[in-house]
Amino acid sequence: MTDSAKPTLLVVDGHSLAYRAFFALPVDNFSTKDGQHTNGIYGFLSMFVNLVKAEKPTHLAVAFDTSRQSFRTREYAEYKANRSESPAEFKGQIPLLQECLQAMNVRVLTKEDVEADDILATLATQGAALGYDVLVCSGDRDTIQLVTDDVTLLYPNVQGVSQLKRYTPDAVVEKYGLPPEKYPDIAALVGETSDNLPGVPKVGEKTAVKWLTQYGSLDELLTRADEIKGVVGGNLREHIDGVRRNRALNTLLRDVELEVGPADLEVQPIDPEAVRDIFSRLEFRTLLPRVFDAMGADPAETPARPGATAPTATEPDPAQLAAWVAAAGGEVGVTLVLQGGLPVRIGLATADAAVETAWTEEAAAALRPWLEGDAPKVLTDAKPQVKALRRAGAHLGGLAFDTLLAGWLLRPSLPDKNLADLVGRYLDETLPEADPTQLVPETEGATPGQLSWYTLRVAAALRAELPESVAGVLADIELPTLDTLADMELAGVAVSHEKLSTFSAELAARADAIAQQAYATIEREVNLGSPKQLQEVLFDQLQLPKTRKTKTGYSTDAAVLADLQETNPHPFLDLLLQHREAMKLRQIIESLDVAIAADGRIRTTYLQTGSQTGRLSSTDPNLQNIPIRNEESSRIRAAFEVGAGYETLLTADYSQIEMRIMAHLSGDPGLVEAFNSGEDLHRFVGARVFGVEPADVTPAMRTKVKAMSYGLVYGLSAFGLSKQLRIEQTEAKQLMMEYFARFGAVRDYLRSSVEQARIDGFTETIFGRRRPFPDLSSPNRVLRENAERAALNAPIQGSAADIMKIALFRIHGEFAAEQLASRVLLQIHDELVVEVAPGEWDAVERIVRSRMGDAAELTVPLDVQIGRGADWNEAGH
DNA sequence: TAATCTACGTA
DNA sequence: CGTACGTAGATTAT
């Protein structure tokens, strides 16, 4: 009980523990997709949060070495000289670890010319003198000398850093047979190979302890060294200078001048946003809640700041509600609580008041004029709410702001997915949420009215940060698109269960037959879906040459198998490829089949914040990756049919939209001419590159320039081009040179756009959508070059996405304005699928063609291809 | 059971 | 050593 009042100071040697973690965890298992290794950081932080959670220090610091040089190396040049350079994979991790600790508001201490352990020694000594309980955590055995009744050492076990052994004075005596202050004497005699401090040959711990016990002290032992008999006695006398030197060097400094003392190290609340940022960069997910938990980011302990208490929502009757919204004036936050896709409750808020009510017929009727009118409304994740209102027969008008969309536009790489995330990031507060694991939650969740109030405040914070151009993208592109997507999702697309199930059964039978044949060729049965078992078959049993390395072994992907088939033909390879193809198709068909609703339609969800470039993504099921490339897949597309009550499907796609954007942005005269000439793009480019007439461009030439043109948009290298075209790198290089000799402005544009992004820190589309690229100035080459390719692509892919969205909502709007029953069903990046009502084909075709064609004013035309058919396969031709 | 890896479908 | 996605099954970590 007396100890509860006593402050606890925890000081940690960051470098030594991170280094141990580095070796304890497999480096290959811990790296970001960009190639940054993180095993040392992860291992350290994992240990660190456990430690903090278990020990609950009141004061905390982590010390690091500044370099390998210190006063010890100056006094003894050989000190640690045998240490090999720490691995390159480890080096970069220390600054990132320090960044993590800073985000957690943990004091990071360094001092020129001394080692981290000297800082620990100084703080431990000062802390003990001030009456603290001191915990020292280090992987360096020399810190044993710091142990006293007030100072406990936590020392990692051999395995790694997860288990820490507690060294109290008793534990030291038990382990070494002498009290902690004598440990440096033992170490001086035994030596420390890792520090390049040789000890007395043939003297280990046992002998050292025996001597020290016998003579009482190291000094006494050394002065009476001649009393010791035998070889070891001689060894001792020969190495007396070395022992004295060891003893001098292994004494930790307890009087290092530091800018802070123990009292300055009080534990601070973490910076949640900074921690989220750095952890998401390092791709730590499971660690995040552990850090929040251990570092006391508990909502109960960090109450919302003063002035941030949500108003208590009142529950006016419907008539009062109508009066309330009429009087509200400015923007109103709106939150609909949904159940089964329908609204059950609605909460509204202004800056200082909140109201809410059950979604009854009376309430809906009272609110409808306001809800459907132009009065400005602010929501978080409006799309599901807009859909629910549609199902309930209402329409949301005046959508002025969606915080989720705005947050994504501002930081498209972040995983913020709900109001709670946004409140944390932009208000630095915690959204009150009921604990879903408790039947009777201790903490009340925010009510719908209060959620609306938070939404309004988040919106204000976002607006303050939103650059004008990005605000324009929100208002002029994203919000109109949201409304369109809601209708598309509600409509769904008719899919024939009969067609799918017939095909699925066929494929299952085929896959089975292929598998049997494959087993026969290798005379055993394996799981053809297991990369691990396949590696055994290919590289052990069949002794095929090893392929491209992956994290866990050797690749068995389609490209690799095709290569193997050429160099080392084996029937198994081809059968495996056929099996994969059949299984993949079957799997896609199955996932579609189970998604067909009772009315025969599939409804996807478009994620409007699902990409970093501005594209949509589609999920549950993904209707943006339905196969098209081979013969078989046309049968899948044929299952997407025109629905009952409609006449036909229309498909409309932009041809080469990304190359057209490139022509526009670069202003390259050759490329612009190509698109204005009406000639086939690749034929035109091929003619220029190879110096022949367009009519004389061979298919091989066309293939090459086509790959080159598309590759450009992705930052393709000569290496990549040679691999894709299966040509020599020199030929690929030659091709690129010829290409740029004719279309030089393209290269100039790509280069300058990346350079501009490096200066600005972000890229921008034609319409002002931004994407940040902090890694463009990273010293890490892998990181930087990855960012460069992404930055090169972002304005092009993003502008295409902008153009398609603009076309999409304008088409949607025009269908409504002309009171057409036809409706857009699908968007696949550069293609739209429209369900055309009887008698509306001409109007629909006109609208789609013109709105897609004039969605943007470029220096080259936007070419639109239209197809018509009873199913998606037919319409796509 | 949850996270990760490999493979593969689309633009 | 080519951008942007989502999904499934196997494997590994917990």
PDB file of C-alpha atoms in Angstrom, chain A residues 26 53 91 114 167 231 266 306 379 437 511 556 562 633 643 668 677 806 823:
ATOM      1  CA  PRO A  26      12.099 -13.140 -38.724  1.00  0.00           C
ATOM      2  CA  LYS A  53       0.856  -2.251 -19.083  1.00  0.00           C
ATOM      3  CA  LYS A  91      19.650   0.465 -39.378  1.00  0.00           C
ATOM      4  CA  VAL A 114      27.967   8.330 -23.938  1.00  0.00           C
ATOM      5  CA  TYR A 167      16.941  -8.826 -11.323  1.00  0.00           C
ATOM      6  CA  VAL A 231      48.036 -21.925 -15.415  1.00  0.00           C
ATOM      7  CA  GLU A 266       6.086  11.938 -16.176  1.00  0.00           C
ATOM      8  CA  PRO A 306     -14.007  21.161 -22.008  1.00  0.00           C
ATOM      9  CA  LEU A 379     -23.838  13.729 -43.069  1.00  0.00           C
ATOM     10  CA  THR A 437     -19.451  -6.576 -25.577  1.00  0.00           C
ATOM     11  CA  ALA A 511     -11.488 -29.216 -62.744  1.00  0.00           C
ATOM     12  CA  THR A 556       4.263 -20.914 -58.794  1.00  0.00           C
ATOM     13  CA  ALA A 562       4.516 -20.723 -68.494  1.00  0.00           C
ATOM     14  CA  SER A 633     -15.514 -15.924 -69.587  1.00  0.00           C
ATOM     15  CA  GLY A 643     -34.041  -7.319 -66.417  1.00  0.00           C
ATOM     16  CA  ASP A 668       2.775  16.050 -77.145  1.00  0.00           C
ATOM     17  CA  SER A 677      -6.213  11.757 -87.024  1.00  0.00           C
ATOM     18  CA  ILE A 806     -18.800  13.514 -64.133  1.00  0.00           C
ATOM     19  CA  ARG A 823     -30.993   3.464 -65.591  1.00  0.00           C
TER      20      ARG A 823
END
